[in-house]
Amino acid sequence: MFKLLRVTGNSMNPALLPQDLILVRTICKSFCAGEIVVFNSQKAGLVVKRVSSNTAGVVRLKGDNPRLGSSICDQDLDTQRILGKVIGKWRTPFRDKMGKNKTLVET
């Protein structure tokens, strides 16, 4: 199964930017360090992070943006809470420097 989700926030910048669309493969059961996953956090809901380590059903996640922290990073998390692995992304065209979409035609 697959899910198409829209990214919000800057914690995975530059790999993922706000408004990017990501394709998530939800039937994955193995996750390697360096892969990007969607984690279902009880506190924050769905979050996108990179796997920093995965051993014996326990995973650690991190964001790509060193300027931002996260409540789920740098702690042991249950791999069962991973929704899936990001296998594709589509960037919204016509962004300004702040990552916001530009309007092509104003009416």
Short mmCIF file of N, CA and C in Angstrom, two decimals:
data_model
loop_
_atom_site.label_atom_id
_atom_site.label_comp_id
_atom_site.label_asym_id
_atom_site.label_seq_id
_atom_site.Cartn_x
_atom_site.Cartn_y
_atom_site.Cartn_z
N MET A 1 0.84 -1.18 0.00
CA MET A 1 0.00 0.00 0.00
C MET A 1 0.88 1.25 0.00
N PHE A 2 0.28 2.33 -0.46
CA PHE A 2 0.99 3.60 -0.55
C PHE A 2 0.11 4.73 -0.02
N LYS A 3 0.76 5.76 0.49
CA LYS A 3 0.07 6.98 0.91
C LYS A 3 0.80 8.16 0.30
N LEU A 4 0.05 9.18 -0.08
CA LEU A 4 0.61 10.42 -0.57
C LEU A 4 0.35 11.48 0.49
N LEU A 5 1.42 12.08 1.00
CA LEU A 5 1.31 13.05 2.08
C LEU A 5 2.01 14.35 1.68
N ARG A 6 1.57 15.46 2.28
CA ARG A 6 2.21 16.75 2.05
C ARG A 6 3.06 17.12 3.27
N VAL A 7 4.27 17.58 3.01
CA VAL A 7 5.21 17.94 4.07
C VAL A 7 4.86 19.32 4.62
N THR A 8 4.92 19.44 5.94
CA THR A 8 4.84 20.74 6.60
C THR A 8 6.07 20.85 7.49
N GLY A 9 6.53 22.03 7.75
CA GLY A 9 7.68 22.22 8.63
C GLY A 9 9.00 22.14 7.89
N ASN A 10 10.06 22.51 8.60
CA ASN A 10 11.40 22.62 8.00
C ASN A 10 12.42 21.65 8.58
N SER A 11 12.01 20.69 9.38
CA SER A 11 12.99 19.84 10.06
C SER A 11 13.77 18.92 9.13
N MET A 12 13.26 18.69 7.92
CA MET A 12 13.96 17.81 6.97
C MET A 12 14.59 18.60 5.82
N ASN A 13 14.68 19.90 5.98
CA ASN A 13 15.30 20.76 4.98
C ASN A 13 16.80 20.45 4.93
N PRO A 14 17.44 20.26 3.84
CA PRO A 14 17.02 20.55 2.47
C PRO A 14 16.41 19.36 1.72
N ALA A 15 16.42 18.17 2.29
CA ALA A 15 15.89 17.00 1.57
C ALA A 15 14.41 17.16 1.25
N LEU A 16 13.64 17.64 2.22
CA LEU A 16 12.21 17.87 2.04
C LEU A 16 11.87 19.28 2.49
N LEU A 17 11.06 19.95 1.71
CA LEU A 17 10.65 21.31 2.02
C LEU A 17 9.15 21.36 2.26
N PRO A 18 8.67 22.39 2.97
CA PRO A 18 7.23 22.54 3.15
C PRO A 18 6.52 22.53 1.80
N GLN A 19 5.40 21.86 1.75
CA GLN A 19 4.55 21.71 0.57
C GLN A 19 5.02 20.62 -0.39
N ASP A 20 6.18 20.00 -0.16
CA ASP A 20 6.57 18.86 -0.98
C ASP A 20 5.56 17.74 -0.78
N LEU A 21 5.32 16.98 -1.83
CA LEU A 21 4.51 15.77 -1.72
C LEU A 21 5.45 14.59 -1.58
N ILE A 22 5.13 13.66 -0.68
CA ILE A 22 5.96 12.47 -0.51
C ILE A 22 5.09 11.23 -0.71
N LEU A 23 5.67 10.23 -1.35
CA LEU A 23 5.02 8.93 -1.52
C LEU A 23 5.60 7.99 -0.48
N VAL A 24 4.73 7.41 0.33
CA VAL A 24 5.14 6.56 1.44
C VAL A 24 4.68 5.13 1.18
N ARG A 25 5.62 4.21 1.22
CA ARG A 25 5.28 2.78 1.10
C ARG A 25 4.99 2.26 2.50
N THR A 26 3.75 1.88 2.74
CA THR A 26 3.31 1.54 4.10
C THR A 26 3.49 0.07 4.47
N ILE A 27 3.89 -0.76 3.54
CA ILE A 27 4.04 -2.18 3.88
C ILE A 27 5.49 -2.56 4.20
N CYS A 28 6.35 -1.58 4.34
CA CYS A 28 7.76 -1.84 4.69
C CYS A 28 7.87 -2.23 6.16
N LYS A 29 8.69 -3.21 6.43
CA LYS A 29 8.91 -3.63 7.81
C LYS A 29 10.36 -3.53 8.24
N SER A 30 11.25 -3.23 7.29
CA SER A 30 12.66 -3.06 7.64
C SER A 30 13.09 -1.65 7.24
N PHE A 31 13.87 -1.04 8.12
CA PHE A 31 14.29 0.34 7.91
C PHE A 31 15.78 0.46 8.22
N CYS A 32 16.52 1.01 7.28
CA CYS A 32 17.96 1.14 7.43
C CYS A 32 18.34 2.57 7.78
N ALA A 33 19.47 2.71 8.44
CA ALA A 33 20.00 4.04 8.74
C ALA A 33 20.14 4.83 7.45
N GLY A 34 19.71 6.09 7.49
CA GLY A 34 19.77 6.96 6.34
C GLY A 34 18.47 7.07 5.56
N GLU A 35 17.57 6.11 5.75
CA GLU A 35 16.28 6.17 5.04
C GLU A 35 15.34 7.16 5.73
N ILE A 36 14.45 7.76 4.94
CA ILE A 36 13.47 8.69 5.48
C ILE A 36 12.17 7.94 5.69
N VAL A 37 11.58 8.11 6.89
CA VAL A 37 10.36 7.40 7.25
C VAL A 37 9.33 8.39 7.80
N VAL A 38 8.08 7.91 7.85
CA VAL A 38 7.01 8.66 8.51
C VAL A 38 6.69 7.91 9.79
N PHE A 39 6.80 8.62 10.92
CA PHE A 39 6.59 8.04 12.24
C PHE A 39 5.30 8.60 12.82
N ASN A 40 4.50 7.73 13.42
CA ASN A 40 3.23 8.12 14.04
C ASN A 40 3.46 8.36 15.53
N SER A 41 3.68 9.62 15.88
CA SER A 41 3.97 10.01 17.26
C SER A 41 2.68 10.29 18.02
N GLN A 42 2.60 9.80 19.25
CA GLN A 42 1.42 10.07 20.07
C GLN A 42 1.31 11.56 20.39
N LYS A 43 2.45 12.24 20.52
CA LYS A 43 2.45 13.67 20.87
C LYS A 43 2.22 14.56 19.66
N ALA A 44 2.92 14.28 18.57
CA ALA A 44 2.97 15.20 17.43
C ALA A 44 2.21 14.73 16.19
N GLY A 45 1.68 13.52 16.20
CA GLY A 45 1.03 13.00 15.00
C GLY A 45 2.06 12.43 14.04
N LEU A 46 1.80 12.55 12.74
CA LEU A 46 2.73 12.03 11.74
C LEU A 46 3.89 12.99 11.55
N VAL A 47 5.10 12.46 11.67
CA VAL A 47 6.31 13.26 11.46
C VAL A 47 7.24 12.52 10.50
N VAL A 48 7.96 13.29 9.72
CA VAL A 48 8.91 12.73 8.75
C VAL A 48 10.31 12.96 9.29
N LYS A 49 11.07 11.88 9.41
CA LYS A 49 12.45 11.96 9.93
C LYS A 49 13.32 10.93 9.23
N ARG A 50 14.62 11.06 9.44
CA ARG A 50 15.59 10.12 8.89
C ARG A 50 15.98 9.13 9.99
N VAL A 51 16.12 7.86 9.62
CA VAL A 51 16.55 6.83 10.57
C VAL A 51 18.04 7.01 10.84
N SER A 52 18.39 7.16 12.13
CA SER A 52 19.81 7.24 12.48
C SER A 52 20.34 5.88 12.94
N SER A 53 19.46 5.06 13.55
CA SER A 53 19.84 3.68 13.90
C SER A 53 18.58 2.84 14.08
N ASN A 54 18.74 1.53 13.89
CA ASN A 54 17.63 0.59 14.03
C ASN A 54 18.19 -0.75 14.48
N THR A 55 17.88 -1.13 15.73
CA THR A 55 18.34 -2.41 16.25
C THR A 55 17.24 -3.04 17.10
N ALA A 56 16.95 -4.30 16.82
CA ALA A 56 16.04 -5.11 17.64
C ALA A 56 14.70 -4.42 17.92
N GLY A 57 14.08 -3.87 16.88
CA GLY A 57 12.76 -3.27 17.04
C GLY A 57 12.75 -1.88 17.64
N VAL A 58 13.93 -1.33 17.87
CA VAL A 58 14.04 0.02 18.43
C VAL A 58 14.75 0.90 17.40
N VAL A 59 14.14 2.04 17.10
CA VAL A 59 14.68 2.94 16.09
C VAL A 59 14.96 4.30 16.72
N ARG A 60 15.98 4.96 16.20
CA ARG A 60 16.27 6.36 16.56
C ARG A 60 16.16 7.18 15.30
N LEU A 61 15.54 8.35 15.43
CA LEU A 61 15.31 9.22 14.28
C LEU A 61 15.99 10.56 14.47
N LYS A 62 16.21 11.25 13.35
CA LYS A 62 16.78 12.59 13.41
C LYS A 62 16.27 13.40 12.23
N GLY A 63 16.26 14.71 12.38
CA GLY A 63 15.92 15.60 11.28
C GLY A 63 17.18 15.98 10.53
N ASP A 64 17.02 16.45 9.31
CA ASP A 64 18.18 16.87 8.52
C ASP A 64 18.61 18.29 8.84
N ASN A 65 17.70 19.11 9.35
CA ASN A 65 18.00 20.51 9.61
C ASN A 65 18.60 20.65 11.02
N PRO A 66 19.91 20.97 11.11
CA PRO A 66 20.55 21.03 12.43
C PRO A 66 20.05 22.19 13.30
N ARG A 67 19.35 23.14 12.70
CA ARG A 67 18.85 24.29 13.46
C ARG A 67 17.56 24.00 14.22
N LEU A 68 16.92 22.88 13.89
CA LEU A 68 15.63 22.56 14.52
C LEU A 68 15.72 21.25 15.28
N GLY A 69 15.14 21.23 16.46
CA GLY A 69 15.06 20.01 17.25
C GLY A 69 13.69 19.38 17.09
N SER A 70 13.48 18.25 17.71
CA SER A 70 12.19 17.57 17.66
C SER A 70 12.01 16.76 18.93
N SER A 71 10.76 16.64 19.34
CA SER A 71 10.46 15.89 20.56
C SER A 71 10.66 14.39 20.40
N ILE A 72 10.79 13.91 19.17
CA ILE A 72 10.96 12.46 18.98
C ILE A 72 12.39 12.07 18.61
N CYS A 73 13.25 13.04 18.41
CA CYS A 73 14.63 12.72 18.01
C CYS A 73 15.48 12.32 19.22
N ASP A 74 16.50 11.53 18.94
CA ASP A 74 17.48 11.12 19.95
C ASP A 74 16.87 10.38 21.14
N GLN A 75 15.90 9.54 20.85
CA GLN A 75 15.34 8.65 21.89
C GLN A 75 14.94 7.34 21.24
N ASP A 76 14.84 6.30 22.06
CA ASP A 76 14.46 4.99 21.55
C ASP A 76 12.96 4.98 21.24
N LEU A 77 12.63 4.56 20.01
CA LEU A 77 11.23 4.53 19.57
C LEU A 77 10.91 3.15 19.02
N ASP A 78 9.66 2.76 19.13
CA ASP A 78 9.19 1.46 18.66
C ASP A 78 9.01 1.49 17.14
N THR A 79 9.64 0.57 16.43
CA THR A 79 9.52 0.53 14.98
C THR A 79 8.08 0.26 14.53
N GLN A 80 7.25 -0.31 15.41
CA GLN A 80 5.86 -0.58 15.06
C GLN A 80 5.08 0.71 14.80
N ARG A 81 5.58 1.84 15.27
CA ARG A 81 4.90 3.13 15.09
C ARG A 81 5.30 3.82 13.78
N ILE A 82 6.17 3.18 13.01
CA ILE A 82 6.55 3.74 11.71
C ILE A 82 5.46 3.41 10.70
N LEU A 83 4.89 4.45 10.10
CA LEU A 83 3.84 4.28 9.09
C LEU A 83 4.42 3.69 7.81
N GLY A 84 5.61 4.14 7.43
CA GLY A 84 6.22 3.62 6.21
C GLY A 84 7.46 4.38 5.82
N LYS A 85 8.01 3.99 4.68
CA LYS A 85 9.25 4.53 4.15
C LYS A 85 8.94 5.48 2.99
N VAL A 86 9.60 6.63 2.98
CA VAL A 86 9.44 7.58 1.87
C VAL A 86 10.21 7.04 0.67
N ILE A 87 9.47 6.84 -0.44
CA ILE A 87 10.10 6.28 -1.64
C ILE A 87 10.08 7.26 -2.81
N GLY A 88 9.44 8.41 -2.64
CA GLY A 88 9.42 9.41 -3.71
C GLY A 88 9.02 10.76 -3.18
N LYS A 89 9.42 11.81 -3.90
CA LYS A 89 9.02 13.16 -3.51
C LYS A 89 8.81 14.00 -4.75
N TRP A 90 7.90 14.96 -4.63
CA TRP A 90 7.63 15.92 -5.70
C TRP A 90 7.64 17.29 -5.08
N ARG A 91 8.46 18.14 -5.67
CA ARG A 91 8.59 19.50 -5.18
C ARG A 91 7.60 20.40 -5.89
N THR A 92 6.90 21.23 -5.12
CA THR A 92 5.99 22.20 -5.71
C THR A 92 6.82 23.25 -6.43
N PRO A 93 6.53 23.50 -7.71
CA PRO A 93 7.34 24.48 -8.45
C PRO A 93 7.02 25.92 -8.04
N PHE A 94 7.88 26.82 -8.48
CA PHE A 94 7.67 28.25 -8.31
C PHE A 94 7.65 28.68 -6.86
N ARG A 95 8.67 28.28 -6.11
CA ARG A 95 8.81 28.69 -4.72
C ARG A 95 9.63 29.96 -4.65
N ASP A 96 9.35 30.75 -3.62
CA ASP A 96 10.24 31.88 -3.37
C ASP A 96 11.35 31.41 -2.44
N LYS A 97 12.23 32.28 -2.02
CA LYS A 97 13.38 31.88 -1.19
C LYS A 97 12.97 31.40 0.19
N MET A 98 11.78 31.74 0.65
CA MET A 98 11.31 31.31 1.97
C MET A 98 10.57 29.97 1.91
N GLY A 99 10.49 29.36 0.72
CA GLY A 99 9.84 28.07 0.59
C GLY A 99 8.34 28.15 0.36
N LYS A 100 7.82 29.35 0.21
CA LYS A 100 6.38 29.51 -0.03
C LYS A 100 6.11 29.46 -1.52
N ASN A 101 4.93 28.96 -1.87
CA ASN A 101 4.56 28.87 -3.28
C ASN A 101 4.29 30.26 -3.84
N LYS A 102 4.76 30.49 -5.04
CA LYS A 102 4.48 31.74 -5.73
C LYS A 102 3.20 31.57 -6.53
N THR A 103 2.45 32.63 -6.65
CA THR A 103 1.27 32.62 -7.48
C THR A 103 1.67 33.01 -8.89
N LEU A 104 1.28 32.19 -9.86
CA LEU A 104 1.64 32.49 -11.24
C LEU A 104 0.77 33.59 -11.81
N VAL A 105 -0.53 33.54 -11.53
CA VAL A 105 -1.46 34.54 -12.04
C VAL A 105 -2.37 34.96 -10.91
N GLU A 106 -2.39 36.24 -10.64
CA GLU A 106 -3.31 36.74 -9.62
C GLU A 106 -4.55 37.26 -10.30
N THR A 107 -5.69 36.97 -9.72
CA THR A 107 -6.95 37.44 -10.30
C THR A 107 -7.63 38.42 -9.38
#
